Tab-separated table of C-alpha atoms in Angstrom:
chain	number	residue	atom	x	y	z
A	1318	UNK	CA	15.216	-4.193	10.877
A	1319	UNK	CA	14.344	-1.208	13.020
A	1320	UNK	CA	16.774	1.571	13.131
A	1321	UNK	CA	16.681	3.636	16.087
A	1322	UNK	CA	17.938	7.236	15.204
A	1323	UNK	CA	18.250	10.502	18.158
A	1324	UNK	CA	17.293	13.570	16.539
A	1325	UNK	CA	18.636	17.054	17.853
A	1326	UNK	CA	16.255	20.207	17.859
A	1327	UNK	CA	15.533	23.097	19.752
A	1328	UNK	CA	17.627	22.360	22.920
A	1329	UNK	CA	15.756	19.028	22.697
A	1330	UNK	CA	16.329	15.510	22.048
A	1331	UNK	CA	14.147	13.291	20.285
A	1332	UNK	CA	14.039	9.764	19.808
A	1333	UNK	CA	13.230	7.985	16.833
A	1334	UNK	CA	12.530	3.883	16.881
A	1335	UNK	CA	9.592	3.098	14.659
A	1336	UNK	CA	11.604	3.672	11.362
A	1337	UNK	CA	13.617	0.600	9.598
A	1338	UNK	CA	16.408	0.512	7.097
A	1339	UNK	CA	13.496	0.146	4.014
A	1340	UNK	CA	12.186	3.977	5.059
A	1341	UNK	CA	13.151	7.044	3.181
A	1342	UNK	CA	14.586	10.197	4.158
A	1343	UNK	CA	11.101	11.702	3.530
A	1344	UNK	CA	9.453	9.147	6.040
A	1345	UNK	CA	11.771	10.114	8.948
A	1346	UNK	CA	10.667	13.603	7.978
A	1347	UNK	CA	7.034	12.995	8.424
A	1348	UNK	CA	7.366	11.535	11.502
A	1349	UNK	CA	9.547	14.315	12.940
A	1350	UNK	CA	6.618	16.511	12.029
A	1351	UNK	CA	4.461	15.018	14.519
A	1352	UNK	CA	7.058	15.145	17.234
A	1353	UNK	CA	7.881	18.862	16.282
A	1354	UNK	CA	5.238	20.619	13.949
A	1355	UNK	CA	7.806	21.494	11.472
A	1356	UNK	CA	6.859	20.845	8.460
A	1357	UNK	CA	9.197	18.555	6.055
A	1358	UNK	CA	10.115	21.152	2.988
A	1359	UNK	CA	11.635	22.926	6.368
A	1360	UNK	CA	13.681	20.683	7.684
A	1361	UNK	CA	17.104	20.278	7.605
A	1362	UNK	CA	19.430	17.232	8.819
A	1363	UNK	CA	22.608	17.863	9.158
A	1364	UNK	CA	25.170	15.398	8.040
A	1365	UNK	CA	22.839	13.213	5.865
A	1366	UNK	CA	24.956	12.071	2.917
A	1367	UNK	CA	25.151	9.866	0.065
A	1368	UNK	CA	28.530	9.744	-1.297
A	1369	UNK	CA	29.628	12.939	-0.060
A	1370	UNK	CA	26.368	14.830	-1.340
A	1371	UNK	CA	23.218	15.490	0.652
A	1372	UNK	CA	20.523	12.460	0.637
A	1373	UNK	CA	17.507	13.344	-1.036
A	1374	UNK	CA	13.859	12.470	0.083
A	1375	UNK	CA	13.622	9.415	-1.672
A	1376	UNK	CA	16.968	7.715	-0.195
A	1377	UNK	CA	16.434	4.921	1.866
A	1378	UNK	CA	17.828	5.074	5.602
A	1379	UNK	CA	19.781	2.060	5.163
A	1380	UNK	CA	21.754	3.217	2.507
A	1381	UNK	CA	23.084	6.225	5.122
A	1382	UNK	CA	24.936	3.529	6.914
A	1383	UNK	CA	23.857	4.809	10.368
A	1384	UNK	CA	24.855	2.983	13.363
A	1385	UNK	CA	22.101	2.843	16.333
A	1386	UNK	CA	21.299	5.652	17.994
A	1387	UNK	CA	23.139	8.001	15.966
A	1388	UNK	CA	22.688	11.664	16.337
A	1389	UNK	CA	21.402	13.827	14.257
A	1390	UNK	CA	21.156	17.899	14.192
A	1391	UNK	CA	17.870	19.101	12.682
A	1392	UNK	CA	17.486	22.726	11.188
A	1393	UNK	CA	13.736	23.865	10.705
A	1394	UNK	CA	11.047	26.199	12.195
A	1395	UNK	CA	7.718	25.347	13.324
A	1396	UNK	CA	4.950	26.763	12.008
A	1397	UNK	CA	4.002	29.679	14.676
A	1398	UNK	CA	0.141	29.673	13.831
A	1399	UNK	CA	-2.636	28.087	12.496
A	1400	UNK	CA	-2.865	30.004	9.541
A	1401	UNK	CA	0.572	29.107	8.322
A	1402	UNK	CA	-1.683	25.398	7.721
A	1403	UNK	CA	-4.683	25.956	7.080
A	1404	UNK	CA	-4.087	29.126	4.521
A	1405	UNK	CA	-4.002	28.761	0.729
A	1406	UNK	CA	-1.498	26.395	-0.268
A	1407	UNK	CA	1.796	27.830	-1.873
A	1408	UNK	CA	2.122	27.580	-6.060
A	1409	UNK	CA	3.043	24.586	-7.766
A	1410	UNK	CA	2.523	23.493	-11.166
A	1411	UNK	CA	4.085	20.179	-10.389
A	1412	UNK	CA	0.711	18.630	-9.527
A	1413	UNK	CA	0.184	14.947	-9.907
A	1414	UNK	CA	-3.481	13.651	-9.765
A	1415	UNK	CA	-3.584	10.596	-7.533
A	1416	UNK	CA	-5.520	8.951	-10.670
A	1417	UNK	CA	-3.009	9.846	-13.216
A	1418	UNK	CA	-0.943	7.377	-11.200
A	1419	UNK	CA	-3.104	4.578	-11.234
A	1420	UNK	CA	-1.193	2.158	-13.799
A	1421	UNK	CA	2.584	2.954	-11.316
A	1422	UNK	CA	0.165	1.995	-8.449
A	1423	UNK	CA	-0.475	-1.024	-9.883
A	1424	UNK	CA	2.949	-2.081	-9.665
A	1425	UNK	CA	4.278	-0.517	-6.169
A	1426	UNK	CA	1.447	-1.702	-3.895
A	1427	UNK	CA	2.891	-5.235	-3.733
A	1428	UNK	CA	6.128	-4.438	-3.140
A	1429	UNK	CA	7.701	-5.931	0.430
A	1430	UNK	CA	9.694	-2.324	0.775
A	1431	UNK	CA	6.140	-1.199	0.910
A	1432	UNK	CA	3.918	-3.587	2.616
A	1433	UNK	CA	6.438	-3.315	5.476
A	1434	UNK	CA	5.757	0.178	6.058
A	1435	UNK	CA	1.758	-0.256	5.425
A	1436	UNK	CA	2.365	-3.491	8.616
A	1437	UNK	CA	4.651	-1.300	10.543
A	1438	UNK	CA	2.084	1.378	10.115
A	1439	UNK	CA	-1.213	-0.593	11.072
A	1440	UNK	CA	0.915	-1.879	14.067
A	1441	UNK	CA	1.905	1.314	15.757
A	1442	UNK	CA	-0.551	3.796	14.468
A	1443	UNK	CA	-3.189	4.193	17.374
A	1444	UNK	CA	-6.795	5.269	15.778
A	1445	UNK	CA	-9.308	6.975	17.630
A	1446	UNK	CA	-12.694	5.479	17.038
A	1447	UNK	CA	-15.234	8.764	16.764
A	1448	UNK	CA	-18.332	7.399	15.932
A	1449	UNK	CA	-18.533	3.344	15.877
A	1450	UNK	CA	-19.167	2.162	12.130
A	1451	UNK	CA	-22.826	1.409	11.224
A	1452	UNK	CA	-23.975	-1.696	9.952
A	1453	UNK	CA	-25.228	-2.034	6.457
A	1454	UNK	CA	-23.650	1.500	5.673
A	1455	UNK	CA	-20.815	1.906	3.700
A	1456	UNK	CA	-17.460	3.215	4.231
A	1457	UNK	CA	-16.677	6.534	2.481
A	1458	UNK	CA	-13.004	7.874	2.808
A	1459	UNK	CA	-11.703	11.544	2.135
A	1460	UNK	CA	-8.297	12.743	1.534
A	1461	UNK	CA	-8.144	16.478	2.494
A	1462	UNK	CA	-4.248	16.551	1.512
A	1463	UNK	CA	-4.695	20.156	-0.419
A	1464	UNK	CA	-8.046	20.501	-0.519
A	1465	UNK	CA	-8.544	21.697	3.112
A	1466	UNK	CA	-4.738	21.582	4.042
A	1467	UNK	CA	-1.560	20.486	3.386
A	1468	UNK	CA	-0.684	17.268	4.996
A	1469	UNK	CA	-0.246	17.523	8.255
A	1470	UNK	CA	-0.307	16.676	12.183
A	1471	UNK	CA	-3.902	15.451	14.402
A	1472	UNK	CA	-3.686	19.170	16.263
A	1473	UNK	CA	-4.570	21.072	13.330
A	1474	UNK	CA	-6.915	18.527	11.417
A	1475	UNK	CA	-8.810	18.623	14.423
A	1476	UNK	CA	-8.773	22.511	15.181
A	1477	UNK	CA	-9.944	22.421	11.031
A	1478	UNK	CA	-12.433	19.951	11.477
A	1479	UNK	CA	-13.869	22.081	14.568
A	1480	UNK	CA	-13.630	25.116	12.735
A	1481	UNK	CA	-16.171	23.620	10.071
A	1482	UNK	CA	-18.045	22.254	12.269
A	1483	UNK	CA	-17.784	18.808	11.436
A	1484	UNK	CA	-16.463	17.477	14.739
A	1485	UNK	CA	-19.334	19.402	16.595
A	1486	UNK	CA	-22.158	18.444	14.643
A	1487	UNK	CA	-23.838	14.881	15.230
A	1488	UNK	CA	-25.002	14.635	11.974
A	1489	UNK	CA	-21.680	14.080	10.618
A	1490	UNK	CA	-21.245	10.177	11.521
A	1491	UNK	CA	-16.953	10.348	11.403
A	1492	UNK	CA	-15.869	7.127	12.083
A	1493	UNK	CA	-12.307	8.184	12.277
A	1494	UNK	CA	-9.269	10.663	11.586
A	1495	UNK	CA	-5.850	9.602	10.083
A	1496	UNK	CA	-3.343	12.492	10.180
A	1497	UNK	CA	-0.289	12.060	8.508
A	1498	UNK	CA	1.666	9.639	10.822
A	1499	UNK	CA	-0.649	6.910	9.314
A	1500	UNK	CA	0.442	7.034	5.964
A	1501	UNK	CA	3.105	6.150	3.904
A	1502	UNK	CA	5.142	7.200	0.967
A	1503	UNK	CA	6.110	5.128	-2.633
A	1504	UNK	CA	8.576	5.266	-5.353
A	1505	UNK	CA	7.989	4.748	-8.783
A	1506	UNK	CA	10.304	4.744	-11.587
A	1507	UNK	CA	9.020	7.143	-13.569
A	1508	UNK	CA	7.852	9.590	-11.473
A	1509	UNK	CA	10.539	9.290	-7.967
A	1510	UNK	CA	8.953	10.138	-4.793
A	1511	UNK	CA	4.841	10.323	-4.681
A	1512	UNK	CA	3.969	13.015	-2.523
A	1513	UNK	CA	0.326	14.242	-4.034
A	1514	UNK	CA	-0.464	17.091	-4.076
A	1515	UNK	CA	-3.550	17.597	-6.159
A	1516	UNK	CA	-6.433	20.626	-6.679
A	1517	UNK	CA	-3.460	23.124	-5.738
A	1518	UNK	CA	-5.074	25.950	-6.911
A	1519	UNK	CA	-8.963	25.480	-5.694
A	1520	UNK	CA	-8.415	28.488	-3.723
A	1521	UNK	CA	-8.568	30.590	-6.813
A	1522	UNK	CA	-11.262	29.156	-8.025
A	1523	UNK	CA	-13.727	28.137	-5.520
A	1524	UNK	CA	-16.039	31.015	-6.348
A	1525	UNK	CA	-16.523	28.476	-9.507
A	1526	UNK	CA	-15.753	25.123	-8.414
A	1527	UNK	CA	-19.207	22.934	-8.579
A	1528	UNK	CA	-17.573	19.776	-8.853
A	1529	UNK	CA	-18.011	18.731	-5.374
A	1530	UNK	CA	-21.622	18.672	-6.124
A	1531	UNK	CA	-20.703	16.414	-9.334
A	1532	UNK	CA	-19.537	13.995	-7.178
A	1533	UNK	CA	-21.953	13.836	-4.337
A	1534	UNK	CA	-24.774	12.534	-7.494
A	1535	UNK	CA	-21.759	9.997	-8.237
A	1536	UNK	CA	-21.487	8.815	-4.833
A	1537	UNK	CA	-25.661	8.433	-4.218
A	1538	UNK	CA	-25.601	6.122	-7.033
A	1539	UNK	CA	-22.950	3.757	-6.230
A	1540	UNK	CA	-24.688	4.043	-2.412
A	1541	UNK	CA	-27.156	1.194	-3.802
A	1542	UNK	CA	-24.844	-0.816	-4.827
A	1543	UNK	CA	-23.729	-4.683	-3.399
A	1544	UNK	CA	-19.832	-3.972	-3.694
A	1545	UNK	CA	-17.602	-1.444	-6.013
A	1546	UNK	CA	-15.089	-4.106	-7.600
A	1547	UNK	CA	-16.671	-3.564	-10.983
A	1548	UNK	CA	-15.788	0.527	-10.386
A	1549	UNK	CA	-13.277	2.365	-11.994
A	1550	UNK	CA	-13.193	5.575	-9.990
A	1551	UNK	CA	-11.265	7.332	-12.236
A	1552	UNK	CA	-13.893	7.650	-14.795
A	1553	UNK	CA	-16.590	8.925	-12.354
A	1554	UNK	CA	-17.893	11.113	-14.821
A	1555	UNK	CA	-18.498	8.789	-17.789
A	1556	UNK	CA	-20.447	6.042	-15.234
A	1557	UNK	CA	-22.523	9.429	-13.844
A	1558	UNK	CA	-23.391	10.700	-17.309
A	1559	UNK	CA	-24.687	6.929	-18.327
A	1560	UNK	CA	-26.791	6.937	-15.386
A	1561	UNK	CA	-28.081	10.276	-15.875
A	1562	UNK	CA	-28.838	9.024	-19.396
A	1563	UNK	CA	-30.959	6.160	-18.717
């Protein structure tokens, strides 16, 4: 059941009618970051409680008991440049890996709450085809959440993707985008609200880092093969060292 939801920033209102009673807190903030480029850690909504406290991310709309079309005052500043986005990520030794998660995975990816959202998402989410996809070539998807960026809106992933010349240069075939409208977030008992956030601190390091190159040998050998069911990506380094070996 869709709620519909006006939101109240910057002399401006905004309306809010793709999110449902099964979303979180933390999904209505995501999607107010595409509408106004602030970023979720800086939002505030005023007057979003739980039993007299203020909801938390993880809190499901429906248990806010808002009627249609309420209004709500955000608090929050938009980032005023590029750099705020594209610069070194801020500390955080709360990393999760999105492998270390595998086993919780397991468990949430068949849950209704969460193959609504996934339907709701492939229903509304437009993509913009690039490059059509080749045939007899394989599929290879990247997640740039904290390794280029934080997560973030189309505007900027392009502007990155220009300023590396990806975009520009025909020899990269990109099939697609996906900013951060397209995805969705889970929670797990054990670990709450999965927001990854992994290789926080590559910007101190990438004087050293050489694992990239690790992993482009990994992905030219499972290039010739049929299918990857029999994969466990998660122990990448283990199947390239047997190959190597051989």
């Amino acid at each position: 059941m869709t709620l519909p939801i006006i939101i109240k920033w910057g002399g401006q209102e905004y309306s809010v009618t793709t999110l449902s009673e099964d979303d979180t807190v933390l999904d209505l903030k995501q999607f107010l970051k595409t509408l106004t480029g602030v970023l979720p850690e800086r939002q505030k909504l005023l007057g979003l409680k739980v039993k007299g406290k203020p909801a938390e991310n993880d809190v499901k709309l429906g248990a806010l008991k808002l009627r249609p079309n309420t209004k709500i005052m955000m608090m929050g500043t938009r980032e005023e440049s590029l750099e705020d986005v594209l610069g070194p990520p801020p500390d955080n030794d709360d990393v999760v890996n999105d492998f270390d998660i595998e086993d919780e995975v397991v468990e949430v990816e068949n849950r209704e709450e969460n193959l609504l959202k996934i339907s709701r998402r492939v229903k509304e989410y437009k993509v913009e085809i690039l490059n059509p996809p080749r045939e007899g070539k394989k599929l290879l998807v990247l997640d740039v959440d904290y390794t280029l960026f934080a997560a973030t809106n189309m505007k900027w992933i392009e502007a990155k993707m220009k300023e590396l010349g990806v975009s520009t240069n025909a020899n990269y075939k990109i099939t697609f985008m996906l900013d951060s409208a397209a995805m969705i977030t889970v929670h797990t008992p054990r670990r709450g609200l999965i927001d990854i956030r992994p290789f926080m601190k590559a910007h101190l390091n990438r004087d050293k880092d050489k694992e990239l190159l690790k992993l482009t040998q990994y992905l030219k050998e499972i290039a010739k093969l049929d299918d990857f069911l029999d994969l466990n990506h998660k122990y990448w380094e283990r199947y390239l060292s047997k190959k190597q070996g051989q």
